[in-house]
mmCIF file of N, CA, C and O in Angstrom:
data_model
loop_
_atom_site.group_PDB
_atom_site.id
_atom_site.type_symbol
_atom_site.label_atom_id
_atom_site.label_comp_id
_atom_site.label_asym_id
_atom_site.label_seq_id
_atom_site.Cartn_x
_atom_site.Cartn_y
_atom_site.Cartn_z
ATOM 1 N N UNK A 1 0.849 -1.173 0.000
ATOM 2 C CA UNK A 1 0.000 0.000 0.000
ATOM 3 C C UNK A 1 0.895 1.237 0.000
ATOM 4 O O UNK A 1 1.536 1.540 1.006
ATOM 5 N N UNK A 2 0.941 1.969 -1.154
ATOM 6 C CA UNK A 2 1.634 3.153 -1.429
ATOM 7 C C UNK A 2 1.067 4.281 -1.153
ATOM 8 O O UNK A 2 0.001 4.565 -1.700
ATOM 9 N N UNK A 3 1.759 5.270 -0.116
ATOM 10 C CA UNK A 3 0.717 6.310 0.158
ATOM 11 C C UNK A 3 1.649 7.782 -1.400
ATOM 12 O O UNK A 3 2.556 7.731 -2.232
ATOM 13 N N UNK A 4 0.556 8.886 -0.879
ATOM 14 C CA UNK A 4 1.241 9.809 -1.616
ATOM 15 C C UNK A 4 1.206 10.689 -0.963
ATOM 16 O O UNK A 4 0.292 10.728 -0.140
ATOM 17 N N UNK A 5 2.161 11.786 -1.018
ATOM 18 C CA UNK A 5 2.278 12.969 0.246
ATOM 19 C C UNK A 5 1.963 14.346 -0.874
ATOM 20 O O UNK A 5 2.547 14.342 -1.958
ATOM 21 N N UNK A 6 1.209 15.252 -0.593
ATOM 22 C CA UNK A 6 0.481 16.527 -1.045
ATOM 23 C C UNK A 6 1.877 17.279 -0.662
ATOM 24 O O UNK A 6 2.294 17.325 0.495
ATOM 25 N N UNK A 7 2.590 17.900 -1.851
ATOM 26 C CA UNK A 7 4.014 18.545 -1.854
ATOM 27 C C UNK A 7 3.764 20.047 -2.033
ATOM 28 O O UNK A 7 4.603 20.849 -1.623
ATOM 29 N N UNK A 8 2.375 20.547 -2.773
ATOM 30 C CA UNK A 8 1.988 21.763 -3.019
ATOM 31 C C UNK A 8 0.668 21.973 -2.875
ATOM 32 O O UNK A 8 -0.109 21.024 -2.769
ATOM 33 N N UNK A 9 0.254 23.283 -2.854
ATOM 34 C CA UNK A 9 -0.946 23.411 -2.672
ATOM 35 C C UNK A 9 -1.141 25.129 -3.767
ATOM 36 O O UNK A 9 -0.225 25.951 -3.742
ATOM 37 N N UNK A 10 -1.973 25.291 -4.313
ATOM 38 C CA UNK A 10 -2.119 26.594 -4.779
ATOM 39 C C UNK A 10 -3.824 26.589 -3.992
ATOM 40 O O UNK A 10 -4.310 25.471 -3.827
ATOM 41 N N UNK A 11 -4.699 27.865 -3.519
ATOM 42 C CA UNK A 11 -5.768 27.990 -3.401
ATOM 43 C C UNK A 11 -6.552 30.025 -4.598
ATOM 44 O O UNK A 11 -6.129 31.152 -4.338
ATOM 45 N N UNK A 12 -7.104 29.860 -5.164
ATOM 46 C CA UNK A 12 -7.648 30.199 -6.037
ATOM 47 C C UNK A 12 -8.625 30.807 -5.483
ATOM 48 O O UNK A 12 -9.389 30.071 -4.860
ATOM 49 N N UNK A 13 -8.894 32.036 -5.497
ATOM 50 C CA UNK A 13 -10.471 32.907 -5.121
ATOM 51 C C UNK A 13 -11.098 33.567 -6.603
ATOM 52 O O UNK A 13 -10.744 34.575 -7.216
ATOM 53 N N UNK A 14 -11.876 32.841 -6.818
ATOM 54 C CA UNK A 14 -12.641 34.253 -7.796
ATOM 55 C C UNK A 14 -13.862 33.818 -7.847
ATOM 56 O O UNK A 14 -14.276 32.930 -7.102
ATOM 57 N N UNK A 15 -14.564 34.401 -8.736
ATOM 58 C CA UNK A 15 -16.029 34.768 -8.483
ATOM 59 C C UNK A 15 -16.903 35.337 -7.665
ATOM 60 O O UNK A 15 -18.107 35.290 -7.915
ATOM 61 N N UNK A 16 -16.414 35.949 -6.579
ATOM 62 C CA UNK A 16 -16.366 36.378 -5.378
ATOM 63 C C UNK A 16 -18.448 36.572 -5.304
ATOM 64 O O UNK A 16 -18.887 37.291 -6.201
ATOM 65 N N UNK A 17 -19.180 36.163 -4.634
ATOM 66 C CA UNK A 17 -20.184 36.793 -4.070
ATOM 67 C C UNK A 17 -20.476 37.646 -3.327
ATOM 68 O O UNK A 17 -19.842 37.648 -2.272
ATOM 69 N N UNK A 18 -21.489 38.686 -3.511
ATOM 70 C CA UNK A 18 -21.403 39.445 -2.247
ATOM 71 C C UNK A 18 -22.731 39.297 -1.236
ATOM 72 O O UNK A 18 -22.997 40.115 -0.356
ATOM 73 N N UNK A 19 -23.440 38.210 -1.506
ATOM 74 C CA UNK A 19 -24.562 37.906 -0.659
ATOM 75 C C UNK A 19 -24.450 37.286 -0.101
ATOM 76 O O UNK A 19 -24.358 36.080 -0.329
ATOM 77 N N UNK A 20 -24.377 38.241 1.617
ATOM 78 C CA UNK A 20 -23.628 37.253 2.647
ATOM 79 C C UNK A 20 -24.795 36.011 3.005
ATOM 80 O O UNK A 20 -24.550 35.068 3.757
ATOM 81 N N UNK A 21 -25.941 36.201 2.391
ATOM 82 C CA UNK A 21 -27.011 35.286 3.323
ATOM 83 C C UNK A 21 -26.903 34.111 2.222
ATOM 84 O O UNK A 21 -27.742 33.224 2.378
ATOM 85 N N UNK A 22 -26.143 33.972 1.290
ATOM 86 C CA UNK A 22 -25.921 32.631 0.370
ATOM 87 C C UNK A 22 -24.898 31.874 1.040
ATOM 88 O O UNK A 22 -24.020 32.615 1.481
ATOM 89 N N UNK A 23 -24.724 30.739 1.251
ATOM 90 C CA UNK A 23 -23.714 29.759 1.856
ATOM 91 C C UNK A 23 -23.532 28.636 0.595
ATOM 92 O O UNK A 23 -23.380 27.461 0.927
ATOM 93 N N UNK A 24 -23.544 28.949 -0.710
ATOM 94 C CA UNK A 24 -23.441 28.157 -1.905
ATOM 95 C C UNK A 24 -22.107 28.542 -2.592
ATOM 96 O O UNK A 24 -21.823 29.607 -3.142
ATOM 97 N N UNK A 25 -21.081 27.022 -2.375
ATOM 98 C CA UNK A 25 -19.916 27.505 -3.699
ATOM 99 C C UNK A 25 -19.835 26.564 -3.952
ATOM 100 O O UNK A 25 -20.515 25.574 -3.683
ATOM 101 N N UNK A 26 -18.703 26.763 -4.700
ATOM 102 C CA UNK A 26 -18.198 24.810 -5.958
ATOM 103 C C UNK A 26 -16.595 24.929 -5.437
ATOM 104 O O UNK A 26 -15.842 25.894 -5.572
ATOM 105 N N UNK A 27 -16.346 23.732 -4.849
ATOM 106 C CA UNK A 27 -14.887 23.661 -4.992
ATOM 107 C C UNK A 27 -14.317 22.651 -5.916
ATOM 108 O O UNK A 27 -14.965 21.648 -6.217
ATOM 109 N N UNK A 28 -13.414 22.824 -6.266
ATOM 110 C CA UNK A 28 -12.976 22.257 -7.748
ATOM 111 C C UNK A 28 -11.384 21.556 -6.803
ATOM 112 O O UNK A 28 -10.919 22.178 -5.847
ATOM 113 N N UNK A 29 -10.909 20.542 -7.185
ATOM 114 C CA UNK A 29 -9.456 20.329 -6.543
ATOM 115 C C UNK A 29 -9.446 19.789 -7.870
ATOM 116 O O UNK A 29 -10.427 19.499 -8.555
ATOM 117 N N UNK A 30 -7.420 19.615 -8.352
ATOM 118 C CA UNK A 30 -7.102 18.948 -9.178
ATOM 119 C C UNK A 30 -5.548 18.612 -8.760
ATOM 120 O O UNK A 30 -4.691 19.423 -8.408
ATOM 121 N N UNK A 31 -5.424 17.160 -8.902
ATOM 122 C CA UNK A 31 -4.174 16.387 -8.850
ATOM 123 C C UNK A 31 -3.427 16.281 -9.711
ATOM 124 O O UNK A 31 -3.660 15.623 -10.725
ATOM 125 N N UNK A 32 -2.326 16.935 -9.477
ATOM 126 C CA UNK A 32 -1.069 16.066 -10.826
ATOM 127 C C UNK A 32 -0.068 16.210 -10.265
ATOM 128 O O UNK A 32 0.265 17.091 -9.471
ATOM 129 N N UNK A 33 0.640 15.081 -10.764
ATOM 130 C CA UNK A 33 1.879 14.739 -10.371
ATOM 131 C C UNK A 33 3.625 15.876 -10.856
ATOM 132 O O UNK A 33 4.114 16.264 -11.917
ATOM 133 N N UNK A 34 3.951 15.988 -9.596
ATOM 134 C CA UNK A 34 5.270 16.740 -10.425
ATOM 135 C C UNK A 34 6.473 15.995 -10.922
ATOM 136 O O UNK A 34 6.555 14.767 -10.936
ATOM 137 N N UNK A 35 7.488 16.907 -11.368
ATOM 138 C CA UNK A 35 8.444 15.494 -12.430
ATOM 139 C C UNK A 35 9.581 15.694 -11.976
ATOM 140 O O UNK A 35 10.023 16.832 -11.819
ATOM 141 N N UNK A 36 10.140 14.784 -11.736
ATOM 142 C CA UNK A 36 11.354 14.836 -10.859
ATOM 143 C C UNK A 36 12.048 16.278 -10.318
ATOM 144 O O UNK A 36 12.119 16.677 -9.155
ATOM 145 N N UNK A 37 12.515 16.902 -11.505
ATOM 146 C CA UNK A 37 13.345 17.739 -11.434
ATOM 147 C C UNK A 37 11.819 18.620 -10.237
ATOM 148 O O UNK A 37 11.954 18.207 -9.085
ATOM 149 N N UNK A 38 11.330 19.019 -10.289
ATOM 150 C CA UNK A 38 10.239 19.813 -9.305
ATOM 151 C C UNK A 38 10.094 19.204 -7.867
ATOM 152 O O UNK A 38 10.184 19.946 -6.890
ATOM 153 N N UNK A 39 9.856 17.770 -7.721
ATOM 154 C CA UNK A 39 10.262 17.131 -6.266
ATOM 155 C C UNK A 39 11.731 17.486 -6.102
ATOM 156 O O UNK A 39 11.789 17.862 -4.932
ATOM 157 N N UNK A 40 13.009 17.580 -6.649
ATOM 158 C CA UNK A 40 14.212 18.182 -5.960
ATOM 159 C C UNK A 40 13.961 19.266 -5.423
ATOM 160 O O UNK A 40 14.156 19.426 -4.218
ATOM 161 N N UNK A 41 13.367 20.446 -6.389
ATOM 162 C CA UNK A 41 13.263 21.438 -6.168
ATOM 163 C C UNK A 41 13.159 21.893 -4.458
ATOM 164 O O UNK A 41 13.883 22.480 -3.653
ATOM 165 N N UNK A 42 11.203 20.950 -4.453
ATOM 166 C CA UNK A 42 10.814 21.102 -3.493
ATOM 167 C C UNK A 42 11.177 20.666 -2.393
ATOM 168 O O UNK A 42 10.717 21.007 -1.303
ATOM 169 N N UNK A 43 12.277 19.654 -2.653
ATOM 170 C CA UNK A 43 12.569 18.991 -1.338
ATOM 171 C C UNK A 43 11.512 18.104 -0.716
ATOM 172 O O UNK A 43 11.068 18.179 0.430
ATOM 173 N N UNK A 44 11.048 16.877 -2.092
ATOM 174 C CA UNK A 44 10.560 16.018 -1.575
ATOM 175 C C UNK A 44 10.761 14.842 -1.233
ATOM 176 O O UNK A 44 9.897 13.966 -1.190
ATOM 177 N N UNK A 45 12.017 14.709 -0.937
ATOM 178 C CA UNK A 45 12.673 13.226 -1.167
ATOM 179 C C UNK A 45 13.141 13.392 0.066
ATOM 180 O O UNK A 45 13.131 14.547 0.492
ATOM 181 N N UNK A 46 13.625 12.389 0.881
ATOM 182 C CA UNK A 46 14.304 11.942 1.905
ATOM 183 C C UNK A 46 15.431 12.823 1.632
ATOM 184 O O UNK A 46 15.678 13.457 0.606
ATOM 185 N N UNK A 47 16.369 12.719 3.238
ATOM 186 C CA UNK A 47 17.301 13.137 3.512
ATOM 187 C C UNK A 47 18.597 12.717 3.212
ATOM 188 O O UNK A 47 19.631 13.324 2.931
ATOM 189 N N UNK A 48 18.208 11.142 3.380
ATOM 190 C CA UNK A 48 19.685 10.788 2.896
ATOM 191 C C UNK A 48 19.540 10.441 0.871
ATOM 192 O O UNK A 48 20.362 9.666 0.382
ATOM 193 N N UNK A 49 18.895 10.835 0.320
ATOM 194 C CA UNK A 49 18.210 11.030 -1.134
ATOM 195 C C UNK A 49 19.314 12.148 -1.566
ATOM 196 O O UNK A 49 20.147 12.069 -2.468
ATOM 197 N N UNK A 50 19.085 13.156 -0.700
ATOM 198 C CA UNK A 50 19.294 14.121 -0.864
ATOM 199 C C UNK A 50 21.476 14.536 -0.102
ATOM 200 O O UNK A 50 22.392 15.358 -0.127
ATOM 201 N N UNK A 51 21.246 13.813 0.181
ATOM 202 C CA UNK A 51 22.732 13.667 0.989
ATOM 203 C C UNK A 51 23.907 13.387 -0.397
ATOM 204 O O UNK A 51 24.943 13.925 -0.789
ATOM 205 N N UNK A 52 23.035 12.216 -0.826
ATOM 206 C CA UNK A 52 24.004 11.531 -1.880
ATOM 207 C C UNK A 52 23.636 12.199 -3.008
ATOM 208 O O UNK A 52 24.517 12.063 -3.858
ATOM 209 N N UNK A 53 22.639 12.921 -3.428
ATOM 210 C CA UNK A 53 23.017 13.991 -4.316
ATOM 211 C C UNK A 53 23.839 14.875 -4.563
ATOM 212 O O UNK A 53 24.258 15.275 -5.649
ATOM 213 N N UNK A 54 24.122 15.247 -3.336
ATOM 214 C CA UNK A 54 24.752 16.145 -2.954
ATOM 215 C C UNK A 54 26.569 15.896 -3.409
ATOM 216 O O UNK A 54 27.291 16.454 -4.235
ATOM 217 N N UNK A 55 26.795 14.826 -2.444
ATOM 218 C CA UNK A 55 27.770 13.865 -2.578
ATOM 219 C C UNK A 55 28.465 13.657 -4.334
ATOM 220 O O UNK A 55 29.565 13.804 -4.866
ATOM 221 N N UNK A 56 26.847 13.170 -4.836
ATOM 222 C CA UNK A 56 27.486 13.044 -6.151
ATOM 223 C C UNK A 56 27.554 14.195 -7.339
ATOM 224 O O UNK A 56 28.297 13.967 -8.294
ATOM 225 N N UNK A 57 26.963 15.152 -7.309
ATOM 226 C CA UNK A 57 27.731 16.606 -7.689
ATOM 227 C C UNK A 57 28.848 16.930 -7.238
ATOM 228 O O UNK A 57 29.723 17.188 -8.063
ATOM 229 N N UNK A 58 29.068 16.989 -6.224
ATOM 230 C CA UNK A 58 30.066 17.236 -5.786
ATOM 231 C C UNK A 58 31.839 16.610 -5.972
ATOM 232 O O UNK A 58 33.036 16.896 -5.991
ATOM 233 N N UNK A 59 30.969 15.728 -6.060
ATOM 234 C CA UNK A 59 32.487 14.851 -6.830
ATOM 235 C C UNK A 59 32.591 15.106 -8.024
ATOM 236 O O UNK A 59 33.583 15.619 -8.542
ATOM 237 N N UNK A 60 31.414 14.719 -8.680
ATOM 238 C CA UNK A 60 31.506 14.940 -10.808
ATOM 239 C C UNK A 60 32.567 16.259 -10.801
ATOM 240 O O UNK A 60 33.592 16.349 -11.477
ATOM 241 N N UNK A 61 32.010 17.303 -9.803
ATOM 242 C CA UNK A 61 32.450 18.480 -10.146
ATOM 243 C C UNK A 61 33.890 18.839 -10.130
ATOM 244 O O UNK A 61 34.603 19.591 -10.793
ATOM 245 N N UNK A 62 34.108 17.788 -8.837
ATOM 246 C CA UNK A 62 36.017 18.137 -8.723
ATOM 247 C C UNK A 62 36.688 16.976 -9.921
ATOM 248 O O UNK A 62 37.706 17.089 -10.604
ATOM 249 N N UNK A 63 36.042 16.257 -9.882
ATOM 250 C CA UNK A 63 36.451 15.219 -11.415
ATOM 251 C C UNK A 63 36.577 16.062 -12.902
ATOM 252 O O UNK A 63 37.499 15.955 -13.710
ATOM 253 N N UNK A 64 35.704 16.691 -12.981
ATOM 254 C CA UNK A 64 35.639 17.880 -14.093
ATOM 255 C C UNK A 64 37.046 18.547 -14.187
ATOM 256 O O UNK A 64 38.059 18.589 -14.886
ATOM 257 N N UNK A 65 36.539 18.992 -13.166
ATOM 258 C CA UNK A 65 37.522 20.056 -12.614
ATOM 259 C C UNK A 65 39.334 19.100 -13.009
ATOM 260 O O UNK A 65 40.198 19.513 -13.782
ATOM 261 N N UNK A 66 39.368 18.184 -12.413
ATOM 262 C CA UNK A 66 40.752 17.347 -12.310
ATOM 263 C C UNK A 66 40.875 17.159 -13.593
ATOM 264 O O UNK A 66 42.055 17.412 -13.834
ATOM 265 N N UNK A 67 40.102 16.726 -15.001
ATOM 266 C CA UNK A 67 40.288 16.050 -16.036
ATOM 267 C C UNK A 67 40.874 17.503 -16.685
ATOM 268 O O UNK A 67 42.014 17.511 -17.147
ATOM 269 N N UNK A 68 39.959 18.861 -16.701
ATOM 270 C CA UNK A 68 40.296 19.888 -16.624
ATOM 271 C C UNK A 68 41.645 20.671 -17.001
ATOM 272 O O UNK A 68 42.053 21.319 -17.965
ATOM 273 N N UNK A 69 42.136 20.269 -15.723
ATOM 274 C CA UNK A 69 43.137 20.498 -15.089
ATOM 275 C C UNK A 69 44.396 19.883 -15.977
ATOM 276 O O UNK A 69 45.035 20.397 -16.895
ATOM 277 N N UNK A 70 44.508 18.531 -15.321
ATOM 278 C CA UNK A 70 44.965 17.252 -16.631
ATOM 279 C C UNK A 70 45.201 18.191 -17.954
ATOM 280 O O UNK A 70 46.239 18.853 -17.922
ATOM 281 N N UNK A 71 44.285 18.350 -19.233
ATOM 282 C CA UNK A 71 44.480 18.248 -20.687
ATOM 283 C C UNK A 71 45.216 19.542 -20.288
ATOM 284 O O UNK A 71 46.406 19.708 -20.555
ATOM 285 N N UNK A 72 44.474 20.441 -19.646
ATOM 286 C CA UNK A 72 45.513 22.166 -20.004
ATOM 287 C C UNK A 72 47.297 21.814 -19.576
ATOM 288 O O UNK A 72 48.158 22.277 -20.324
ATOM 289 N N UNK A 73 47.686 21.032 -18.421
ATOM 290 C CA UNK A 73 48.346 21.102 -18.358
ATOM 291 C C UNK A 73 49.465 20.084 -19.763
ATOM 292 O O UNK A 73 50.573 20.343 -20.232
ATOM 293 N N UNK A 74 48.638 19.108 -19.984
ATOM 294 C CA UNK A 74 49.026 18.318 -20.974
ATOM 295 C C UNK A 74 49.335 19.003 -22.499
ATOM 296 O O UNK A 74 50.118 18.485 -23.297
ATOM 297 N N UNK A 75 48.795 19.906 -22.691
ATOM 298 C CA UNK A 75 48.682 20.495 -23.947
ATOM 299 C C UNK A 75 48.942 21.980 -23.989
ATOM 300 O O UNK A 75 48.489 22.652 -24.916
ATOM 301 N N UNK A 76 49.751 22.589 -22.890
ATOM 302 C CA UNK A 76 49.864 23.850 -22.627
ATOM 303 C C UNK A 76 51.279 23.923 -23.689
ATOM 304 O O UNK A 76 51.887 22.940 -24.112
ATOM 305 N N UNK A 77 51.575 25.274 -23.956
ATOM 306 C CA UNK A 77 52.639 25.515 -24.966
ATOM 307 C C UNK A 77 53.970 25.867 -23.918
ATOM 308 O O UNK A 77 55.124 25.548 -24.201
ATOM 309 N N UNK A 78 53.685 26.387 -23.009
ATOM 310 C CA UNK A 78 54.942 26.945 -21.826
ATOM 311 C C UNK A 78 55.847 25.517 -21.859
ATOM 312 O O UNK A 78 55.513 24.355 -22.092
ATOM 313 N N UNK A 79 57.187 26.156 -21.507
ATOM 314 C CA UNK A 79 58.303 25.056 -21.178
ATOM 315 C C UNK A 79 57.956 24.616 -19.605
ATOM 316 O O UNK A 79 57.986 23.459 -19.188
ATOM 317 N N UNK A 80 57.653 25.691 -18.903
ATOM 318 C CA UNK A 80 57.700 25.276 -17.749
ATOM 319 C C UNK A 80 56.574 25.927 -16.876
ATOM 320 O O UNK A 80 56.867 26.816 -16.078
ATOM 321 N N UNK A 81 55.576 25.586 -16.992
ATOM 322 C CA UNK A 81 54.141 25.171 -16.536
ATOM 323 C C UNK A 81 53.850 25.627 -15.288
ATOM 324 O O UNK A 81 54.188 24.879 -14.371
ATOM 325 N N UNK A 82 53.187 26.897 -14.932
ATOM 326 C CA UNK A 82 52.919 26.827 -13.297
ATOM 327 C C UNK A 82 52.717 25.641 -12.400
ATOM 328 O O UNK A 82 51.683 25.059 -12.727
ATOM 329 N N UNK A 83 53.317 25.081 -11.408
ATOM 330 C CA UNK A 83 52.643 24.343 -10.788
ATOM 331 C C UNK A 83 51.183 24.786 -10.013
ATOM 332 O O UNK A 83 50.713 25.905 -9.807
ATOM 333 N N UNK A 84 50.586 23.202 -9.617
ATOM 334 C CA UNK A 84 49.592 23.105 -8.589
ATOM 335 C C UNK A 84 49.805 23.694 -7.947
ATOM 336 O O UNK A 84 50.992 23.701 -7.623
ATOM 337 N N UNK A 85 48.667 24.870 -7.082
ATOM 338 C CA UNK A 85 49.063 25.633 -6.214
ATOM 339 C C UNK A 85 47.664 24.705 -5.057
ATOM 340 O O UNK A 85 46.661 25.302 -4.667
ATOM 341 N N UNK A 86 47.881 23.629 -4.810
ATOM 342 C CA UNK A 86 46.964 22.528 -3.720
ATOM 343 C C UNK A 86 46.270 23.344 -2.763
ATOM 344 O O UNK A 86 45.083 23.590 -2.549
ATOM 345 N N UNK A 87 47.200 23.638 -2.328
ATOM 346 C CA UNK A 87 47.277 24.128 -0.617
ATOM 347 C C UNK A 87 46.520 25.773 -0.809
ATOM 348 O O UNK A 87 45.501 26.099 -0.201
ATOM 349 N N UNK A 88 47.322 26.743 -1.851
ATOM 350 C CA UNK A 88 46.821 28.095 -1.442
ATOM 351 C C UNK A 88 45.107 28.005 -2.118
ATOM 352 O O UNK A 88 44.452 29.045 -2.192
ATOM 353 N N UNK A 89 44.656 26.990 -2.466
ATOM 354 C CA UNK A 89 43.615 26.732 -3.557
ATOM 355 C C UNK A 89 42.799 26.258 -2.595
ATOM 356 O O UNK A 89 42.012 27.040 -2.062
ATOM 357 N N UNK A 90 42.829 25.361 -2.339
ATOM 358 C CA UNK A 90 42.135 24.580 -0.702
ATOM 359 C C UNK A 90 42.075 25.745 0.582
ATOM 360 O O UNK A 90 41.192 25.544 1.416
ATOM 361 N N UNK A 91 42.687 26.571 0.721
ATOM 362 C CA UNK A 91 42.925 27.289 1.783
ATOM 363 C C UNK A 91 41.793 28.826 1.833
ATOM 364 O O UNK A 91 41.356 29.639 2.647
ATOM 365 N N UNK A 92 41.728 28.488 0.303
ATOM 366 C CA UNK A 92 40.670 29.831 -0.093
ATOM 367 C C UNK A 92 39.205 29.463 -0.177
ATOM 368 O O UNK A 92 38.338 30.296 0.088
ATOM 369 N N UNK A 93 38.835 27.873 -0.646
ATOM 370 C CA UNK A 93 38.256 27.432 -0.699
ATOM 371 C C UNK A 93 37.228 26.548 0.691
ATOM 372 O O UNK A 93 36.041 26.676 0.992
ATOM 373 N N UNK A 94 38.123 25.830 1.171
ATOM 374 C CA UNK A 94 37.693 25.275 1.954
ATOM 375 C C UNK A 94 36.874 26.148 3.313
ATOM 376 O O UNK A 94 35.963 25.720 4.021
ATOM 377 N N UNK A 95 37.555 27.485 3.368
ATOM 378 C CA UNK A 95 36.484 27.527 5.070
ATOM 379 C C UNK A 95 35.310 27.997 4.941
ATOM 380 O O UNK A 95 34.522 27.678 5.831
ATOM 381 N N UNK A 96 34.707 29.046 3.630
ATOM 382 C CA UNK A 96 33.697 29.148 3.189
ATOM 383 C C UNK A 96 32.339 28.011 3.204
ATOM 384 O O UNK A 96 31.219 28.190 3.683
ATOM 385 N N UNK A 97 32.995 26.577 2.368
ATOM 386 C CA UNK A 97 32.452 25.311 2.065
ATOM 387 C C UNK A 97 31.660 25.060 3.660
ATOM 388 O O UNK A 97 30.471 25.011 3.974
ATOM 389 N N UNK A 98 33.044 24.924 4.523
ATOM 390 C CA UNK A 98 32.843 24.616 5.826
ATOM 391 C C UNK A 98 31.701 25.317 6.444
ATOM 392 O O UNK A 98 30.565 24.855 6.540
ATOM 393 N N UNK A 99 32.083 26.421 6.835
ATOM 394 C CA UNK A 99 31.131 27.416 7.614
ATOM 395 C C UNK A 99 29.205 27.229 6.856
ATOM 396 O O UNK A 99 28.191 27.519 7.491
ATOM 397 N N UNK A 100 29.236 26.779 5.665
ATOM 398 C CA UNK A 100 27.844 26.793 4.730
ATOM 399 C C UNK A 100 27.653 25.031 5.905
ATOM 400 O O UNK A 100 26.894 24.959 6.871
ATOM 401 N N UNK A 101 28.447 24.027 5.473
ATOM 402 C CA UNK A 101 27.984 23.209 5.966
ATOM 403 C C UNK A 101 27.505 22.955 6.959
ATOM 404 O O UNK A 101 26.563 22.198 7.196
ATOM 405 N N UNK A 102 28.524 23.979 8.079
ATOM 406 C CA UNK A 102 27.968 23.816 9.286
ATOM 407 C C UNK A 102 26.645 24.677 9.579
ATOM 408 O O UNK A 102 26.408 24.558 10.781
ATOM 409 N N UNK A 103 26.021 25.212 9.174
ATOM 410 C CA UNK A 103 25.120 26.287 8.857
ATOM 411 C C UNK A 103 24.234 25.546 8.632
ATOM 412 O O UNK A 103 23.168 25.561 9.247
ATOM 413 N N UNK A 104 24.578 24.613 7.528
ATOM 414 C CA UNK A 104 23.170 24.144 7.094
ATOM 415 C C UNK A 104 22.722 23.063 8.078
ATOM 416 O O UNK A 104 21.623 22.525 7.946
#
């Protein structure tokens, strides 16, 4: 037995009456489903769903980033190539990252 959880709600006024001694309306509801990308949005998925999303952007991105990294240095024209700067790169980077995480 699969339940379903109500992720949005819009409510709609018009037609407005002004005869307060009428107690007559129509309510109309309509269901549809949203599509993935809109449950991320909303943050309808579990936590740890959402953990390893996280997780896995996050890696693609420094992988990018590394392959990146890789061809320029592979195919650069200089004799002698700036090095990796690891440390001053991480150092600029990292406490920002931190302080968000711990935040969140």
């Amino acid at each position: 037995h699969k339940t379903k959880r109500i992720v949005q709600t819009n409510v709609i006024y018009d037609e407005f009456d002004k005869d307060f001694t009428s107690d007559d309306y129509e309510l109309h509801v309509k269901f549809y489903p949203l599509n993935y990308q809109e449950l991320i949005i909303k943050f309808a998925f579990s936590r740890n769903l959402f953990l390893l999303l996280f997780a896995q952007i996050g890696t693609a991105t420094v992988v990018v980033a590394m392959v990146y990294w890789v061809v320029t240095r592979l195919t650069t024209n200089l004799e002698n190539p700036p090095p990796l700067r690891l440390y001053g790169f991480l150092s600029i980077i990292i406490p920002p990252a931190f302080l968000g995480f711990i935040l969140g």
